[in-house]
mmCIF file of C-alpha atoms in Angstrom:
data_model
loop_
_atom_site.group_PDB
_atom_site.id
_atom_site.type_symbol
_atom_site.label_atom_id
_atom_site.label_comp_id
_atom_site.label_asym_id
_atom_site.label_seq_id
_atom_site.Cartn_x
_atom_site.Cartn_y
_atom_site.Cartn_z
ATOM 1 C CA UNK A 222 -61.811 94.629 -34.952
ATOM 2 C CA UNK A 223 -60.203 92.458 -31.658
ATOM 3 C CA UNK A 224 -59.213 89.203 -33.371
ATOM 4 C CA UNK A 225 -57.194 86.543 -30.652
ATOM 5 C CA UNK A 226 -57.014 82.475 -30.878
ATOM 6 C CA UNK A 227 -60.409 81.923 -32.414
ATOM 7 C CA UNK A 228 -62.418 84.583 -30.598
ATOM 8 C CA UNK A 229 -63.237 87.993 -33.008
ATOM 9 C CA UNK A 230 -64.483 91.347 -31.461
ATOM 10 C CA UNK A 231 -65.375 93.597 -34.352
ATOM 11 C CA UNK A 232 -67.109 96.749 -33.241
ATOM 12 C CA UNK A 233 -67.253 96.669 -36.733
ATOM 13 C CA UNK A 234 -69.809 93.806 -38.098
ATOM 14 C CA UNK A 235 -66.949 92.602 -40.437
ATOM 15 C CA UNK A 236 -63.522 92.390 -40.680
ATOM 16 C CA UNK A 237 -61.598 95.559 -40.894
ATOM 17 C CA UNK A 238 -58.840 95.905 -43.509
ATOM 18 C CA UNK A 239 -55.985 98.507 -42.031
ATOM 19 C CA UNK A 240 -53.679 96.849 -38.604
ATOM 20 C CA UNK A 241 -53.419 100.413 -36.936
ATOM 21 C CA UNK A 242 -51.798 98.388 -33.809
ATOM 22 C CA UNK A 243 -49.996 95.083 -32.975
ATOM 23 C CA UNK A 244 -49.487 94.055 -28.765
ATOM 24 C CA UNK A 245 -48.067 90.663 -28.482
ATOM 25 C CA UNK A 246 -49.597 90.044 -25.284
ATOM 26 C CA UNK A 247 -49.349 86.110 -23.033
ATOM 27 C CA UNK A 248 -48.176 84.229 -25.778
ATOM 28 C CA UNK A 249 -50.933 85.771 -28.086
ATOM 29 C CA UNK A 250 -51.174 88.351 -30.802
ATOM 30 C CA UNK A 251 -53.879 91.195 -30.781
ATOM 31 C CA UNK A 252 -54.485 92.771 -33.736
ATOM 32 C CA UNK A 253 -57.002 96.075 -33.206
ATOM 33 C CA UNK A 254 -58.047 96.695 -37.201
ATOM 34 C CA UNK A 255 -58.895 100.446 -38.145
ATOM 35 C CA UNK A 256 -59.922 102.675 -35.273
ATOM 36 C CA UNK A 257 -59.834 101.998 -31.509
ATOM 37 C CA UNK A 258 -62.317 99.958 -30.975
ATOM 38 C CA UNK A 259 -64.688 101.363 -26.514
ATOM 39 C CA UNK A 260 -63.182 101.671 -24.110
ATOM 40 C CA UNK A 261 -66.003 99.079 -23.029
ATOM 41 C CA UNK A 262 -63.887 96.283 -25.208
ATOM 42 C CA UNK A 263 -60.413 96.934 -24.023
ATOM 43 C CA UNK A 264 -61.152 96.444 -20.620
ATOM 44 C CA UNK A 265 -62.895 92.975 -21.906
ATOM 45 C CA UNK A 266 -60.468 92.403 -23.435
ATOM 46 C CA UNK A 267 -57.884 93.447 -21.119
ATOM 47 C CA UNK A 268 -59.655 91.462 -18.090
ATOM 48 C CA UNK A 269 -59.266 88.248 -20.203
ATOM 49 C CA UNK A 270 -55.954 88.322 -20.059
ATOM 50 C CA UNK A 271 -55.718 88.881 -16.506
ATOM 51 C CA UNK A 272 -53.272 92.353 -17.520
ATOM 52 C CA UNK A 273 -56.342 95.552 -16.329
ATOM 53 C CA UNK A 274 -54.887 97.379 -13.395
ATOM 54 C CA UNK A 275 -57.277 99.382 -11.037
ATOM 55 C CA UNK A 276 -54.360 101.510 -10.334
ATOM 56 C CA UNK A 277 -52.909 102.298 -13.019
ATOM 57 C CA UNK A 278 -56.068 104.906 -13.608
ATOM 58 C CA UNK A 279 -56.553 105.445 -10.665
ATOM 59 C CA UNK A 280 -53.142 106.999 -10.046
ATOM 60 C CA UNK A 281 -53.033 109.827 -12.675
ATOM 61 C CA UNK A 282 -56.816 110.498 -13.230
ATOM 62 C CA UNK A 283 -55.931 112.091 -9.592
ATOM 63 C CA UNK A 284 -52.950 113.644 -10.634
ATOM 64 C CA UNK A 285 -54.226 114.952 -14.165
ATOM 65 C CA UNK A 286 -57.332 116.045 -13.715
ATOM 66 C CA UNK A 287 -56.315 118.909 -10.304
ATOM 67 C CA UNK A 288 -53.388 120.191 -12.923
ATOM 68 C CA UNK A 289 -53.072 123.799 -13.644
ATOM 69 C CA UNK A 290 -52.553 123.108 -17.661
ATOM 70 C CA UNK A 291 -51.376 121.096 -20.751
ATOM 71 C CA UNK A 292 -47.448 120.865 -20.140
ATOM 72 C CA UNK A 293 -49.103 119.819 -16.263
ATOM 73 C CA UNK A 294 -50.894 116.996 -17.367
ATOM 74 C CA UNK A 295 -47.499 116.015 -19.468
ATOM 75 C CA UNK A 296 -45.718 116.853 -16.740
ATOM 76 C CA UNK A 297 -47.593 113.686 -13.876
ATOM 77 C CA UNK A 298 -48.286 111.221 -16.653
ATOM 78 C CA UNK A 299 -44.298 111.461 -17.097
ATOM 79 C CA UNK A 300 -43.833 110.779 -13.932
ATOM 80 C CA UNK A 301 -46.203 108.442 -12.558
ATOM 81 C CA UNK A 302 -45.978 105.842 -15.426
ATOM 82 C CA UNK A 303 -42.326 106.540 -15.156
ATOM 83 C CA UNK A 304 -41.824 107.327 -19.035
ATOM 84 C CA UNK A 305 -38.307 108.820 -20.681
ATOM 85 C CA UNK A 306 -41.081 111.587 -21.998
ATOM 86 C CA UNK A 307 -44.543 112.819 -22.114
ATOM 87 C CA UNK A 308 -45.517 115.233 -25.467
ATOM 88 C CA UNK A 309 -47.950 116.931 -26.884
ATOM 89 C CA UNK A 310 -48.097 117.376 -30.748
ATOM 90 C CA UNK A 311 -50.951 119.678 -32.511
ATOM 91 C CA UNK A 312 -49.884 117.988 -35.909
ATOM 92 C CA UNK A 313 -52.779 114.336 -36.271
ATOM 93 C CA UNK A 314 -50.639 111.525 -36.271
ATOM 94 C CA UNK A 315 -51.995 107.776 -36.708
ATOM 95 C CA UNK A 316 -52.188 105.793 -33.477
ATOM 96 C CA UNK A 317 -49.468 103.122 -33.690
ATOM 97 C CA UNK A 318 -46.358 102.115 -31.631
ATOM 98 C CA UNK A 319 -42.517 101.761 -33.056
ATOM 99 C CA UNK A 320 -39.126 102.514 -31.497
ATOM 100 C CA UNK A 321 -40.914 102.632 -28.097
ATOM 101 C CA UNK A 322 -42.823 105.435 -28.839
ATOM 102 C CA UNK A 323 -46.972 105.197 -28.805
ATOM 103 C CA UNK A 324 -48.782 107.647 -30.679
ATOM 104 C CA UNK A 325 -52.371 108.655 -29.766
ATOM 105 C CA UNK A 326 -54.500 111.123 -31.501
ATOM 106 C CA UNK A 327 -57.085 112.412 -29.091
ATOM 107 C CA UNK A 328 -59.866 112.813 -31.226
ATOM 108 C CA UNK A 329 -63.443 115.223 -29.489
ATOM 109 C CA UNK A 330 -67.258 114.241 -30.634
ATOM 110 C CA UNK A 331 -67.469 118.142 -30.463
ATOM 111 C CA UNK A 332 -63.723 119.131 -31.263
ATOM 112 C CA UNK A 333 -62.804 116.339 -34.131
ATOM 113 C CA UNK A 334 -59.753 116.249 -34.216
ATOM 114 C CA UNK A 335 -57.258 117.896 -31.506
ATOM 115 C CA UNK A 336 -53.324 116.565 -31.871
ATOM 116 C CA UNK A 337 -51.518 113.653 -30.763
ATOM 117 C CA UNK A 338 -49.978 112.863 -27.922
ATOM 118 C CA UNK A 339 -46.832 111.471 -27.532
ATOM 119 C CA UNK A 340 -45.660 108.507 -24.965
ATOM 120 C CA UNK A 341 -41.477 107.659 -24.992
ATOM 121 C CA UNK A 342 -40.651 104.509 -23.048
ATOM 122 C CA UNK A 343 -39.814 101.597 -21.958
ATOM 123 C CA UNK A 344 -43.815 100.792 -23.108
ATOM 124 C CA UNK A 345 -45.200 96.986 -22.801
ATOM 125 C CA UNK A 346 -48.127 95.398 -23.830
ATOM 126 C CA UNK A 347 -49.644 95.608 -21.212
ATOM 127 C CA UNK A 348 -48.988 99.033 -20.715
ATOM 128 C CA UNK A 349 -50.690 100.295 -23.393
ATOM 129 C CA UNK A 350 -53.651 98.074 -23.018
ATOM 130 C CA UNK A 351 -54.501 99.205 -19.980
ATOM 131 C CA UNK A 352 -53.866 102.928 -21.394
ATOM 132 C CA UNK A 353 -56.558 102.102 -24.263
ATOM 133 C CA UNK A 354 -58.774 101.203 -21.122
ATOM 134 C CA UNK A 355 -59.348 104.322 -19.719
ATOM 135 C CA UNK A 356 -58.360 106.610 -22.300
ATOM 136 C CA UNK A 357 -62.205 107.787 -22.870
ATOM 137 C CA UNK A 358 -61.192 109.226 -19.793
ATOM 138 C CA UNK A 359 -58.385 110.594 -20.755
ATOM 139 C CA UNK A 360 -59.130 111.900 -23.673
ATOM 140 C CA UNK A 361 -62.110 113.922 -22.083
ATOM 141 C CA UNK A 362 -59.492 115.522 -19.475
ATOM 142 C CA UNK A 363 -57.581 116.380 -21.989
ATOM 143 C CA UNK A 364 -59.911 117.763 -24.598
ATOM 144 C CA UNK A 365 -60.496 120.261 -21.880
ATOM 145 C CA UNK A 366 -56.537 121.962 -21.476
ATOM 146 C CA UNK A 367 -55.886 121.812 -24.895
ATOM 147 C CA UNK A 368 -58.965 123.760 -26.234
ATOM 148 C CA UNK A 369 -57.799 125.876 -22.943
ATOM 149 C CA UNK A 370 -54.459 126.019 -24.735
ATOM 150 C CA UNK A 371 -56.055 127.752 -28.126
ATOM 151 C CA UNK A 372 -57.591 129.837 -26.665
ATOM 152 C CA UNK A 373 -55.037 131.432 -24.558
ATOM 153 C CA UNK A 374 -52.561 131.619 -27.426
ATOM 154 C CA UNK A 375 -55.437 132.847 -29.728
ATOM 155 C CA UNK A 376 -55.546 135.912 -27.095
ATOM 156 C CA UNK A 377 -51.792 135.938 -26.449
ATOM 157 C CA UNK A 378 -51.447 136.515 -30.679
ATOM 158 C CA UNK A 379 -54.371 139.770 -30.273
ATOM 159 C CA UNK A 380 -52.982 140.668 -26.943
ATOM 160 C CA UNK A 381 -49.442 140.824 -28.668
ATOM 161 C CA UNK A 382 -51.195 142.839 -31.800
ATOM 162 C CA UNK A 383 -52.485 145.307 -29.412
ATOM 163 C CA UNK A 384 -48.340 145.802 -28.119
ATOM 164 C CA UNK A 385 -46.580 146.523 -32.116
ATOM 165 C CA UNK A 386 -50.079 148.842 -32.398
ATOM 166 C CA UNK A 387 -49.248 150.849 -28.279
ATOM 167 C CA UNK A 388 -45.342 150.460 -29.687
ATOM 168 C CA UNK A 389 -45.845 152.627 -33.407
ATOM 169 C CA UNK A 390 -48.013 154.868 -31.562
ATOM 170 C CA UNK A 391 -45.583 155.872 -28.135
ATOM 171 C CA UNK A 392 -41.952 154.639 -29.671
ATOM 172 C CA UNK A 393 -41.193 152.208 -27.258
ATOM 173 C CA UNK A 394 -37.405 151.416 -27.217
ATOM 174 C CA UNK A 395 -37.950 147.836 -28.745
ATOM 175 C CA UNK A 396 -34.303 146.217 -26.310
ATOM 176 C CA UNK A 397 -35.412 148.218 -23.278
ATOM 177 C CA UNK A 398 -39.067 147.037 -23.865
ATOM 178 C CA UNK A 399 -37.998 142.962 -24.315
ATOM 179 C CA UNK A 400 -35.055 143.872 -21.290
ATOM 180 C CA UNK A 401 -38.930 144.412 -19.227
ATOM 181 C CA UNK A 402 -40.460 141.717 -20.406
ATOM 182 C CA UNK A 403 -37.775 139.568 -19.451
ATOM 183 C CA UNK A 404 -37.458 140.510 -16.205
ATOM 184 C CA UNK A 405 -41.507 140.275 -15.489
ATOM 185 C CA UNK A 406 -41.184 136.492 -16.998
ATOM 186 C CA UNK A 407 -37.991 136.385 -15.306
ATOM 187 C CA UNK A 408 -38.995 137.889 -12.001
ATOM 188 C CA UNK A 409 -42.507 136.041 -12.053
ATOM 189 C CA UNK A 410 -41.836 132.358 -11.687
ATOM 190 C CA UNK A 411 -40.091 133.025 -9.455
ATOM 191 C CA UNK A 412 -43.260 133.167 -7.569
ATOM 192 C CA UNK A 413 -44.943 130.318 -9.167
ATOM 193 C CA UNK A 414 -47.270 132.680 -11.211
ATOM 194 C CA UNK A 415 -48.273 130.892 -14.582
ATOM 195 C CA UNK A 416 -45.842 131.841 -17.986
ATOM 196 C CA UNK A 417 -49.166 132.107 -19.580
ATOM 197 C CA UNK A 418 -50.063 134.161 -17.490
ATOM 198 C CA UNK A 419 -46.839 136.530 -17.246
ATOM 199 C CA UNK A 420 -45.645 136.815 -20.758
ATOM 200 C CA UNK A 421 -49.085 138.072 -21.814
ATOM 201 C CA UNK A 422 -49.305 140.743 -18.839
ATOM 202 C CA UNK A 423 -45.383 141.891 -19.481
ATOM 203 C CA UNK A 424 -46.856 143.034 -23.401
ATOM 204 C CA UNK A 425 -49.509 144.763 -22.644
ATOM 205 C CA UNK A 426 -49.268 146.323 -19.167
ATOM 206 C CA UNK A 427 -49.137 149.958 -20.667
ATOM 207 C CA UNK A 428 -51.967 148.837 -23.090
ATOM 208 C CA UNK A 429 -54.004 151.976 -22.022
ATOM 209 C CA UNK A 430 -51.401 153.896 -22.734
ATOM 210 C CA UNK A 431 -53.742 153.220 -26.640
ATOM 211 C CA UNK A 432 -56.113 156.517 -25.781
ATOM 212 C CA UNK A 433 -54.085 158.816 -24.178
ATOM 213 C CA UNK A 434 -54.097 161.459 -26.649
ATOM 214 C CA UNK A 435 -50.232 161.632 -28.384
ATOM 215 C CA UNK A 436 -48.891 164.931 -28.475
ATOM 216 C CA UNK A 437 -48.635 164.217 -24.359
ATOM 217 C CA UNK A 438 -45.866 161.433 -25.990
ATOM 218 C CA UNK A 439 -43.860 164.435 -28.076
ATOM 219 C CA UNK A 440 -43.709 166.267 -24.636
ATOM 220 C CA UNK A 441 -40.465 166.788 -23.729
ATOM 221 C CA UNK A 442 -40.985 167.232 -19.717
ATOM 222 C CA UNK A 443 -45.345 167.170 -19.310
ATOM 223 C CA UNK A 444 -47.324 170.236 -17.049
ATOM 224 C CA UNK A 445 -49.773 168.765 -14.671
ATOM 225 C CA UNK A 446 -52.233 167.725 -16.509
ATOM 226 C CA UNK A 447 -50.830 165.577 -18.902
ATOM 227 C CA UNK A 448 -48.995 163.917 -16.475
ATOM 228 C CA UNK A 449 -53.027 163.002 -15.056
ATOM 229 C CA UNK A 450 -54.069 162.166 -18.534
ATOM 230 C CA UNK A 451 -50.779 160.051 -18.891
ATOM 231 C CA UNK A 452 -51.919 158.512 -15.406
ATOM 232 C CA UNK A 453 -55.846 158.122 -17.057
ATOM 233 C CA UNK A 454 -53.742 154.998 -18.900
ATOM 234 C CA UNK A 455 -53.995 152.292 -16.339
ATOM 235 C CA UNK A 456 -58.549 152.898 -16.577
ATOM 236 C CA UNK A 457 -58.215 152.541 -20.078
ATOM 237 C CA UNK A 458 -56.588 149.581 -20.534
ATOM 238 C CA UNK A 459 -58.432 147.864 -17.899
ATOM 239 C CA UNK A 460 -61.797 148.742 -19.436
ATOM 240 C CA UNK A 461 -61.025 147.912 -22.958
ATOM 241 C CA UNK A 462 -58.815 144.793 -21.649
ATOM 242 C CA UNK A 463 -61.859 143.746 -19.674
ATOM 243 C CA UNK A 464 -64.508 143.528 -23.354
ATOM 244 C CA UNK A 465 -62.059 140.426 -23.453
ATOM 245 C CA UNK A 466 -64.023 137.276 -23.103
ATOM 246 C CA UNK A 467 -61.904 135.035 -21.329
ATOM 247 C CA UNK A 468 -58.508 137.270 -19.986
ATOM 248 C CA UNK A 469 -57.609 135.998 -16.843
ATOM 249 C CA UNK A 470 -58.783 138.535 -13.754
ATOM 250 C CA UNK A 471 -54.681 138.118 -12.909
ATOM 251 C CA UNK A 472 -53.784 139.967 -16.295
ATOM 252 C CA UNK A 473 -57.066 143.179 -15.680
ATOM 253 C CA UNK A 474 -55.761 143.684 -11.541
ATOM 254 C CA UNK A 475 -51.874 143.968 -13.035
ATOM 255 C CA UNK A 476 -53.227 146.871 -15.987
ATOM 256 C CA UNK A 477 -54.647 148.467 -13.237
ATOM 257 C CA UNK A 478 -52.561 148.560 -10.489
ATOM 258 C CA UNK A 479 -49.754 148.342 -11.992
ATOM 259 C CA UNK A 480 -48.492 151.681 -10.776
ATOM 260 C CA UNK A 481 -50.010 151.704 -7.199
ATOM 261 C CA UNK A 482 -47.872 151.021 -4.436
ATOM 262 C CA UNK A 483 -48.538 149.139 -0.416
ATOM 263 C CA UNK A 484 -47.908 152.515 0.697
ATOM 264 C CA UNK A 485 -50.408 154.472 -0.962
ATOM 265 C CA UNK A 486 -48.439 156.158 -2.930
ATOM 266 C CA UNK A 487 -49.586 155.486 -6.514
ATOM 267 C CA UNK A 488 -52.008 157.545 -8.989
ATOM 268 C CA UNK A 489 -54.934 155.398 -7.100
ATOM 269 C CA UNK A 490 -53.619 155.378 -3.639
ATOM 270 C CA UNK A 491 -53.999 152.157 -3.318
ATOM 271 C CA UNK A 492 -52.477 150.017 -0.972
ATOM 272 C CA UNK A 493 -53.392 146.077 -1.823
ATOM 273 C CA UNK A 494 -51.078 145.889 -4.807
ATOM 274 C CA UNK A 495 -52.024 142.195 -6.579
ATOM 275 C CA UNK A 496 -48.422 140.566 -6.651
ATOM 276 C CA UNK A 497 -48.405 140.620 -10.361
ATOM 277 C CA UNK A 498 -49.232 143.956 -11.284
ATOM 278 C CA UNK A 499 -46.339 144.535 -8.458
ATOM 279 C CA UNK A 500 -43.774 142.803 -10.095
ATOM 280 C CA UNK A 501 -44.463 145.292 -12.988
ATOM 281 C CA UNK A 502 -44.570 147.900 -10.794
ATOM 282 C CA UNK A 503 -41.094 146.995 -9.684
ATOM 283 C CA UNK A 504 -39.428 146.342 -12.952
ATOM 284 C CA UNK A 505 -40.679 149.768 -14.030
ATOM 285 C CA UNK A 506 -38.652 151.250 -11.195
ATOM 286 C CA UNK A 507 -35.791 149.331 -11.389
ATOM 287 C CA UNK A 508 -35.140 149.255 -15.354
ATOM 288 C CA UNK A 509 -37.309 151.756 -16.719
ATOM 289 C CA UNK A 510 -36.534 153.945 -13.828
ATOM 290 C CA UNK A 511 -33.693 153.540 -12.757
ATOM 291 C CA UNK A 512 -34.674 153.840 -9.321
ATOM 292 C CA UNK A 513 -32.150 152.601 -5.863
ATOM 293 C CA UNK A 514 -33.115 149.219 -5.243
ATOM 294 C CA UNK A 515 -33.235 150.659 -1.881
ATOM 295 C CA UNK A 516 -34.661 152.993 -1.815
ATOM 296 C CA UNK A 517 -38.139 150.178 -3.026
ATOM 297 C CA UNK A 518 -38.516 149.858 0.467
ATOM 298 C CA UNK A 519 -41.162 149.903 1.543
ATOM 299 C CA UNK A 520 -42.862 150.127 -1.452
ATOM 300 C CA UNK A 521 -42.650 146.731 -2.640
ATOM 301 C CA UNK A 522 -43.340 143.576 -0.896
ATOM 302 C CA UNK A 523 -39.625 142.917 1.089
ATOM 303 C CA UNK A 524 -39.604 139.633 -1.101
ATOM 304 C CA UNK A 525 -39.657 140.949 -4.446
ATOM 305 C CA UNK A 526 -36.992 143.353 -3.544
ATOM 306 C CA UNK A 527 -35.121 140.453 -2.132
ATOM 307 C CA UNK A 528 -34.696 138.797 -5.792
ATOM 308 C CA UNK A 529 -35.078 141.937 -7.654
ATOM 309 C CA UNK A 530 -31.528 142.487 -5.799
ATOM 310 C CA UNK A 531 -30.743 138.581 -6.594
ATOM 311 C CA UNK A 532 -31.886 139.345 -10.235
ATOM 312 C CA UNK A 533 -30.837 142.360 -10.423
#
């Protein structure tokens, strides 16, 4: 319910009992009871006081709707609205404004409570009212990114479990594996590959080795036939992961092609090697196989080789 001057706007048909937000605007106090009313009512109030700013929505909606992920959305909000910080918390806080911090819970009609957006900065009542006037649109956009993030986290935990199973099977050196994973992520970020993609790819590029017979890993020297069997792991990995719904194509190709070279000297003789696959491949060559970087010229992208030199 809204109340100011002698005008009452009550979306429930009766006065609420709990004040959840109080805003001081042009010598009037707006009190919101129980729950935030529909955006049409907020818009009416903002127009009544002549403080609604069309540019407030125009500047931000176009930015966040074209974002790649939730972090990009939060950074856009912070930059466009010139705030100190914009955060997302999975916990469901009550809506409120305190100490220049505004808590706005995200609620979806289909998915329920989705956490809270926290805005920090010099937040005026005018700002809060303009925000609430477009909050339905912002909530709709945030819903998609939050659900996508949660699916990504579920996928990551599933693949991490598979990765741990593989580690036990082939007796991986954990310190070496950590170094490889960190290097893949560090190099990949230099080429603007999303970190969530890199985190997953760095853990499961060799997942297909689960399908390789144990005796191959117990041998000190591998025969030609053993190598042929081992090289099948990229195809096994691709087959396993392609059955997982929503796994990014970028990861599938990295698993399939991470031993391929631009000169066609890899097991599959592929020359058009995706960048993420090249990053995994060159890191394995340098960190695991101790191959000199200069010996890899012509096999990987020149910019990638230069970046490897910088990062050692």
